PDB file of C-alpha atoms in Angstrom:
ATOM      1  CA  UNK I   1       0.000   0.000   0.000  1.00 92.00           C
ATOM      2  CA  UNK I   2       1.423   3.380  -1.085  1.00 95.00           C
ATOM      3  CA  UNK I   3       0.349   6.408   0.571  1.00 97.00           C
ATOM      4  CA  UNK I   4       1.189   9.719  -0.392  1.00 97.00           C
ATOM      5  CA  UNK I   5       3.119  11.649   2.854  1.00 97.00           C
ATOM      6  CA  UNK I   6       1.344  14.960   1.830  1.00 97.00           C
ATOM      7  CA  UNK I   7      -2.238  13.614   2.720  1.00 98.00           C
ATOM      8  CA  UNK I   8      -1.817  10.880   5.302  1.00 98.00           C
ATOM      9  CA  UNK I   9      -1.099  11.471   9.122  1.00 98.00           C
ATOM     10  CA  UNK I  10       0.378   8.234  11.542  1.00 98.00           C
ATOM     11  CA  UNK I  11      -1.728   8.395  14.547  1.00 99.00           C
ATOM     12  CA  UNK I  12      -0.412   6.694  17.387  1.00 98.00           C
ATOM     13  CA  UNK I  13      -3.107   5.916  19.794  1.00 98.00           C
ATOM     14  CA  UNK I  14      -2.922   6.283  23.532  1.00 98.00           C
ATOM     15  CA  UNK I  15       0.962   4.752  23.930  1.00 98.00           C
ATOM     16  CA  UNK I  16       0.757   5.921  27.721  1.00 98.00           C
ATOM     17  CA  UNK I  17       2.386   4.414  30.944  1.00 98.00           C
ATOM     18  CA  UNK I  18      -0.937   3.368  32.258  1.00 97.00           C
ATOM     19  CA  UNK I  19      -1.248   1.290  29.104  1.00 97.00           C
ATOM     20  CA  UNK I  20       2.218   0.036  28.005  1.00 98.00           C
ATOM     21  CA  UNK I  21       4.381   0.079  30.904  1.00 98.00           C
ATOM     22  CA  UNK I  22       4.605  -2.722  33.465  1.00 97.00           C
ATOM     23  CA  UNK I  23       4.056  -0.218  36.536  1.00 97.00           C
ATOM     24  CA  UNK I  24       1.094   0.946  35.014  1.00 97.00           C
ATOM     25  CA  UNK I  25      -2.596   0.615  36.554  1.00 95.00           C
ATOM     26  CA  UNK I  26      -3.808  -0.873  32.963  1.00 95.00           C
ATOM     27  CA  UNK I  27      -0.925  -2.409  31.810  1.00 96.00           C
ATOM     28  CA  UNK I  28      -1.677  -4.999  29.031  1.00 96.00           C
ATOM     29  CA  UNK I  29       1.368  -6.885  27.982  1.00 97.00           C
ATOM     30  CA  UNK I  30       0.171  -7.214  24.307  1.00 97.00           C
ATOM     31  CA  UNK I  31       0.575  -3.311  24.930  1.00 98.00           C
ATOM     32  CA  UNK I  32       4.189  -3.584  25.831  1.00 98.00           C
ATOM     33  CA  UNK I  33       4.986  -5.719  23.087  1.00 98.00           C
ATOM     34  CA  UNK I  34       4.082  -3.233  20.199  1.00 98.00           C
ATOM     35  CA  UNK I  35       6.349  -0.293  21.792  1.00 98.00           C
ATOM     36  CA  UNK I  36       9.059  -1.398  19.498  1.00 98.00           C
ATOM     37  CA  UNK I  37       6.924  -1.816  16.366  1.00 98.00           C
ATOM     38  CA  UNK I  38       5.308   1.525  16.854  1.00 98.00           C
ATOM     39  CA  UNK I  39       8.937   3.488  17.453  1.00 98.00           C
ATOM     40  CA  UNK I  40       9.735   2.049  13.998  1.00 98.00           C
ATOM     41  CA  UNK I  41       6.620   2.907  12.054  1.00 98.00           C
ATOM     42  CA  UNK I  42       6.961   6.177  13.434  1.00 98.00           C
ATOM     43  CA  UNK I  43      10.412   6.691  12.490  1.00 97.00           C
ATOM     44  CA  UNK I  44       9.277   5.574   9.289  1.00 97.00           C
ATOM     45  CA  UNK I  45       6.403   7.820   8.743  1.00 97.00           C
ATOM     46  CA  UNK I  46       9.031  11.080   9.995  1.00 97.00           C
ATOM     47  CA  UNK I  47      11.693  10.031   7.560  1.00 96.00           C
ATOM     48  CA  UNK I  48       8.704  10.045   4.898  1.00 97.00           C
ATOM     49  CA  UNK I  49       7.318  13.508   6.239  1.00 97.00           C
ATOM     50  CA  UNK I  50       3.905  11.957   7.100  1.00 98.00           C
ATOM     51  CA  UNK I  51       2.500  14.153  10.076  1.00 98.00           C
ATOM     52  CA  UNK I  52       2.735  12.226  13.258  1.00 98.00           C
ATOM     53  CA  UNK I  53      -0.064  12.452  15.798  1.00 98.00           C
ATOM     54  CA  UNK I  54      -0.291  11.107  19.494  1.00 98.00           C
ATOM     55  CA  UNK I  55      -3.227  10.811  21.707  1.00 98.00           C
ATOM     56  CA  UNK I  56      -3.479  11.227  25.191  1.00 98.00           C
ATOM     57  CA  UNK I  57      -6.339   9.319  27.085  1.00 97.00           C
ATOM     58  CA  UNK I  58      -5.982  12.074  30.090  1.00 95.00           C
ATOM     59  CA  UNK I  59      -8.561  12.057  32.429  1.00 90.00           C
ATOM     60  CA  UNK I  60      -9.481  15.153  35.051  1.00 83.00           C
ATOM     61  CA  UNK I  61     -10.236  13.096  38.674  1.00 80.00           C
ATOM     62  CA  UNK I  62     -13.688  14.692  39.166  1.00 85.00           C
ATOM     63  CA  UNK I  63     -14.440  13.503  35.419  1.00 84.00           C
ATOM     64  CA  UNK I  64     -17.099  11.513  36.052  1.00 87.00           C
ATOM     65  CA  UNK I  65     -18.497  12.759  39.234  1.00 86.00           C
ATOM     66  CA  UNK I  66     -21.557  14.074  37.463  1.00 84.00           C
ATOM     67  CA  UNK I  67     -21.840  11.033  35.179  1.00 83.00           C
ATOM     68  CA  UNK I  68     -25.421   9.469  34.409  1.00 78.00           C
ATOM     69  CA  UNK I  69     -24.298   6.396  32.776  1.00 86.00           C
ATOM     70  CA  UNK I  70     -21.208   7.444  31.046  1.00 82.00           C
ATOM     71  CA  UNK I  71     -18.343   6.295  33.914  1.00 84.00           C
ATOM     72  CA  UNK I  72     -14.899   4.869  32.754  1.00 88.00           C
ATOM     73  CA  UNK I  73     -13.624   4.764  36.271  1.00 86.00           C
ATOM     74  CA  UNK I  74     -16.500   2.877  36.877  1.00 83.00           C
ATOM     75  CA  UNK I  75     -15.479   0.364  34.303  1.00 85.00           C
ATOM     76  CA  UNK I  76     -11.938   0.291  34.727  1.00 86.00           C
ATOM     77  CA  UNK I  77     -11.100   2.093  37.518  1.00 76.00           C
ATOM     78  CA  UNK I  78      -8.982   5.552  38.139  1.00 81.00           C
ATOM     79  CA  UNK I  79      -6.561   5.210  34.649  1.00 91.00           C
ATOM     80  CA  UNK I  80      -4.358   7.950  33.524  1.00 92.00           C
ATOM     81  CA  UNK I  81      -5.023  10.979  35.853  1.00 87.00           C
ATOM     82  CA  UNK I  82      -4.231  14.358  34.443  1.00 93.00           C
ATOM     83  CA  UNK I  83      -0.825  15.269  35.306  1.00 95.00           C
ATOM     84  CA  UNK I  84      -0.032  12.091  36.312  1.00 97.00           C
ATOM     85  CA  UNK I  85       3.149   9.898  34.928  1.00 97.00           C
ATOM     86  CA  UNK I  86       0.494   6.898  33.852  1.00 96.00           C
ATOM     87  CA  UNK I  87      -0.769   9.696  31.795  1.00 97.00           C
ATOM     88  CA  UNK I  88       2.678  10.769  29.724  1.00 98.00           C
ATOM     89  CA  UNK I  89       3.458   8.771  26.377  1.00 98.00           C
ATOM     90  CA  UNK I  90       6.487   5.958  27.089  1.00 98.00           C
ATOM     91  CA  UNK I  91       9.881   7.611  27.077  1.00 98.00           C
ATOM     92  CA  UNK I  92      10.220   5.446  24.047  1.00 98.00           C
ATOM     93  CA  UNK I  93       8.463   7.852  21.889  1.00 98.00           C
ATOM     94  CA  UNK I  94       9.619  11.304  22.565  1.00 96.00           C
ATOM     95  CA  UNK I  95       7.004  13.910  21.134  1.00 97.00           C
ATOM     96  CA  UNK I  96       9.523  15.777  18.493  1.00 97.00           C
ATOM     97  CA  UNK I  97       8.251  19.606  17.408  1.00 97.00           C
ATOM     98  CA  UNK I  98       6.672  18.954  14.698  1.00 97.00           C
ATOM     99  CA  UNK I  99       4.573  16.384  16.361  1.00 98.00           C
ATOM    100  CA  UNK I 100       0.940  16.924  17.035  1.00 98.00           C
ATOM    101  CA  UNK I 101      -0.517  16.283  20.102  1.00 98.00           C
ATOM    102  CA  UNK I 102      -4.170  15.176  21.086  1.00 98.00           C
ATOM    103  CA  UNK I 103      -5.640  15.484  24.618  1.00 98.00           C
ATOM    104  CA  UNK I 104      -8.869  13.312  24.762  1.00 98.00           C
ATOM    105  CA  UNK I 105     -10.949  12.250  27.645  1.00 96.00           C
ATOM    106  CA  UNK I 106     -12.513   9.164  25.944  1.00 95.00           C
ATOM    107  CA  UNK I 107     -12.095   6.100  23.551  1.00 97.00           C
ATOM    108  CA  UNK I 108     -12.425   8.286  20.311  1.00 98.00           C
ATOM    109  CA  UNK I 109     -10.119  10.759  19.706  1.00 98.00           C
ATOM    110  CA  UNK I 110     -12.872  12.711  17.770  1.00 98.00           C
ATOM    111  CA  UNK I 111     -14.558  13.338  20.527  1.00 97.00           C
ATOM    112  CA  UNK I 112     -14.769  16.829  21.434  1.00 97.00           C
ATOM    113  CA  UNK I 113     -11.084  17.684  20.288  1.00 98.00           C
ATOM    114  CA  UNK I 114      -9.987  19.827  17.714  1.00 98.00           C
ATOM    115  CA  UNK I 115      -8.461  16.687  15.978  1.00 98.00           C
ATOM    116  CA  UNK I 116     -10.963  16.463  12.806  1.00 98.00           C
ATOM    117  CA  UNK I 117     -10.392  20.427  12.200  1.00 98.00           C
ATOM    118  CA  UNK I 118      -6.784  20.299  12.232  1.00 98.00           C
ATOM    119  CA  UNK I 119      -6.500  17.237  10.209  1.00 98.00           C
ATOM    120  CA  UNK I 120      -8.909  19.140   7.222  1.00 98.00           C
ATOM    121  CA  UNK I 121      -7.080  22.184   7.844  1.00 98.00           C
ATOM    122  CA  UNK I 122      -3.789  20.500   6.654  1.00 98.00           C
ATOM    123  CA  UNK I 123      -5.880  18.438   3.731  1.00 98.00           C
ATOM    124  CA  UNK I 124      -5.074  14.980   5.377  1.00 98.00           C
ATOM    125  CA  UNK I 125      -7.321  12.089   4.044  1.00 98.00           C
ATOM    126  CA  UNK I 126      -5.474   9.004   5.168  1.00 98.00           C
ATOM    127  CA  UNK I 127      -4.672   7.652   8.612  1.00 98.00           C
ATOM    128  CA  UNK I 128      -2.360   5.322   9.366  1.00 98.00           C
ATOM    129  CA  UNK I 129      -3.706   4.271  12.965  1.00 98.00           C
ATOM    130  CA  UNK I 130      -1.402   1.892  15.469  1.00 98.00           C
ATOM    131  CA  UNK I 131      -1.544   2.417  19.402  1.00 98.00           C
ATOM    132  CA  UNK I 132      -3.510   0.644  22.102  1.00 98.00           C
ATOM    133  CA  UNK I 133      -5.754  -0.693  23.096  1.00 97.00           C
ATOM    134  CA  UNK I 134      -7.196  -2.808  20.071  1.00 98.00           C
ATOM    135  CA  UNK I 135     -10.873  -3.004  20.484  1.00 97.00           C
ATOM    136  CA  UNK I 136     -11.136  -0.096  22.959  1.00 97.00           C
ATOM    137  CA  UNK I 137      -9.610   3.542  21.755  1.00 98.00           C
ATOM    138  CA  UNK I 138      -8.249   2.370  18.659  1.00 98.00           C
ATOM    139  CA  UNK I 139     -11.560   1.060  17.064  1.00 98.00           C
ATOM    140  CA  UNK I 140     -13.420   3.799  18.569  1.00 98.00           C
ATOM    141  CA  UNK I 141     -10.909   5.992  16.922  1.00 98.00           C
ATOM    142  CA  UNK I 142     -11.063   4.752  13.361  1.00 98.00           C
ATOM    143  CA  UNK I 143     -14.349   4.053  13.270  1.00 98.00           C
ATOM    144  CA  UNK I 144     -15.251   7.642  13.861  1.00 98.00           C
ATOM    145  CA  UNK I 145     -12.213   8.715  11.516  1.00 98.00           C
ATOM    146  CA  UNK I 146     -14.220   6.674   8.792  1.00 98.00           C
ATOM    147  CA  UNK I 147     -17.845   8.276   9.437  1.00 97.00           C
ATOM    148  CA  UNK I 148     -15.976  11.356   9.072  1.00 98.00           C
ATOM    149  CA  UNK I 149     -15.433  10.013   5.369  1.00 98.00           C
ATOM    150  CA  UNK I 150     -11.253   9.727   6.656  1.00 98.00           C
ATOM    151  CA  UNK I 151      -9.690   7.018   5.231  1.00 98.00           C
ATOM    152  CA  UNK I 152      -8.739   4.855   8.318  1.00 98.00           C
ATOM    153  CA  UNK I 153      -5.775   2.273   7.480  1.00 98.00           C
ATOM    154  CA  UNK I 154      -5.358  -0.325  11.157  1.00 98.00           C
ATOM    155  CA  UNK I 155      -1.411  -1.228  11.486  1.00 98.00           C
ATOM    156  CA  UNK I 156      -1.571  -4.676  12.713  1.00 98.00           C
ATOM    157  CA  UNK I 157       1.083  -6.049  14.043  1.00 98.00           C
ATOM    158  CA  UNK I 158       1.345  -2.351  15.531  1.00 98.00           C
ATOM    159  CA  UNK I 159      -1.880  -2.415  17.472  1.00 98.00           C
ATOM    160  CA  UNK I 160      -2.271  -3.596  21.247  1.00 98.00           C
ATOM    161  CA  UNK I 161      -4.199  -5.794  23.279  1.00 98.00           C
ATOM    162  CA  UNK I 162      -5.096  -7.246  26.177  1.00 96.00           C
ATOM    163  CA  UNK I 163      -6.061 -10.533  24.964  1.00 96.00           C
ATOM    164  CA  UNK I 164      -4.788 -11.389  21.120  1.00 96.00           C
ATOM    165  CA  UNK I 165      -8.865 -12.340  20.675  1.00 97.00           C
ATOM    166  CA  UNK I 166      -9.856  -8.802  21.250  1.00 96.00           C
ATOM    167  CA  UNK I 167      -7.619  -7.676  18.515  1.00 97.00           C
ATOM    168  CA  UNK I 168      -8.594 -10.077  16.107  1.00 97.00           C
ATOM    169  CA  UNK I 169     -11.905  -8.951  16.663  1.00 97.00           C
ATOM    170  CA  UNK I 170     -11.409  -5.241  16.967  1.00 98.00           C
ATOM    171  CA  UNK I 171      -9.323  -5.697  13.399  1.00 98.00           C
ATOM    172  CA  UNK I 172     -11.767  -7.628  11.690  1.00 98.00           C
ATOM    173  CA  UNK I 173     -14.831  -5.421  12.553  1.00 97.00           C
ATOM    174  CA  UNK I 174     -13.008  -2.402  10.990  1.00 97.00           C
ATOM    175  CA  UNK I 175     -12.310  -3.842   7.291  1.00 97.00           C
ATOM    176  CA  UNK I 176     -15.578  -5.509   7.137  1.00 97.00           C
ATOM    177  CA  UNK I 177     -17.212  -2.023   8.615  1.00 96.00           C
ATOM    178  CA  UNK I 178     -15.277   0.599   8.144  1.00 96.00           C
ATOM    179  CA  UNK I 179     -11.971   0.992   7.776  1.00 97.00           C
ATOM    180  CA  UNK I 180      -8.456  -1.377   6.043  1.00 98.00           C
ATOM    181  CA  UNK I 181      -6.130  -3.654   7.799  1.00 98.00           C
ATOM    182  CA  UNK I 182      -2.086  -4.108   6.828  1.00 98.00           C
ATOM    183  CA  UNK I 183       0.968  -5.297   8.262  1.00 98.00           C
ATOM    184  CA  UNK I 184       3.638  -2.586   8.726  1.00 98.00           C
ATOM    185  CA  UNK I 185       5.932  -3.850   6.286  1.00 97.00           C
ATOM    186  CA  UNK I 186       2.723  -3.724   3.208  1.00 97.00           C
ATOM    187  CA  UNK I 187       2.878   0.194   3.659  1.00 97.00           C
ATOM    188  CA  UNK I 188       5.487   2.697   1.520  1.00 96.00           C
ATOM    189  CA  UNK I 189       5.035   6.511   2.362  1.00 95.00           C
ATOM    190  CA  UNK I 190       5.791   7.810  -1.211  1.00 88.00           C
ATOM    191  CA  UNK I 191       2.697   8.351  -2.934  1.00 60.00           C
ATOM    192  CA  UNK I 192       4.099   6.547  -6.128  1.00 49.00           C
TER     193      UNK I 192
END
């Protein structure tokens, strides 16, 4: 798959301490694992001059204080507290200047962030999405980047997980719903 660098964006989903590191309250070892993959996509992607984008699952500790039904703490207790080292992305990959960085406070990072505006404001169609966790933020994420008519390409064996069913689910609902699935190594940044 060849993607041209001047319309596609990497967006690394939610590669947090909470999520990837073994200290962290939601640690998923399938999480862990796909640090490595992820540094060199990214790499990858910069060499290429694809814009890279990182999310930030940060959530405010009165967050869902007022909730009705809505409660993530609820369902998976207090995770990435703003200002909080579960919160930062793994010292693995270091946010460079050119980097853009997404706050969000839940699974999609649509959700009432400036994320869609920005992307359309640069005239980016196709995103490469890899990050954590499978079937959680990362499906959430591209299947809203697809009903925003966003062309939402899943990274495989850069996507993690806390059990390897979940992301064989979470992978196979997107390309028969919404979205494509590759392998790292199937995509070129060159737009030949």
């Amino acid at each position: 798959m060849r993607l041209d660098p001047a319309t596609t964006a990497l967006v690394v989903v939610d590669m947090q301490n909470g999520f990837c590191h073994p200290e962290g309250t939601l640690h998923a070892p399938g999480s862990e694992d796909v640090i490595e993959p992820v540094v060199d996509l990214v790499e990858r992607a910069r060499e290429a001059g694809v814009q890279v984008i990182f999310t930030r699952d940060v959530h405010p500790p009165e967050q869902f204080e007022e909730s009705y039904y809505y409660d993530e703490f609820e369902q998976w207790g207090e995770h990435v507290l703003e200002g909080s080292w579960e919160a930062e992305l793994v010292e693995e990959l270091p946010v460079e200047p050119e980097d853009h960085v997404v706050e969000k406070h839940t699974y999609d990072a649509f959700y009432n962030t400036e994320l869609e505006g920005w992307l359309n404001a640069r005239c980016i169609r196709d995103l490469v999405i890899c990050g954590t966790l499978a079937n959680v933020c990362v499906l959430h994420t591209g299947g809203s980047a697809g009903l925003r008519d966003f062309r939402p390409i899943l990274v495989e064996d850069c996507i993690g997980y806390v059990d390897p069913d979940h992301r064989e689910y979470a992978l196979e609902h997107a390309e028969w719903l919404f979205g494509e699935v590759v392998e790292s190594d199937a995509l070129a940044f060159d737009g030949a």
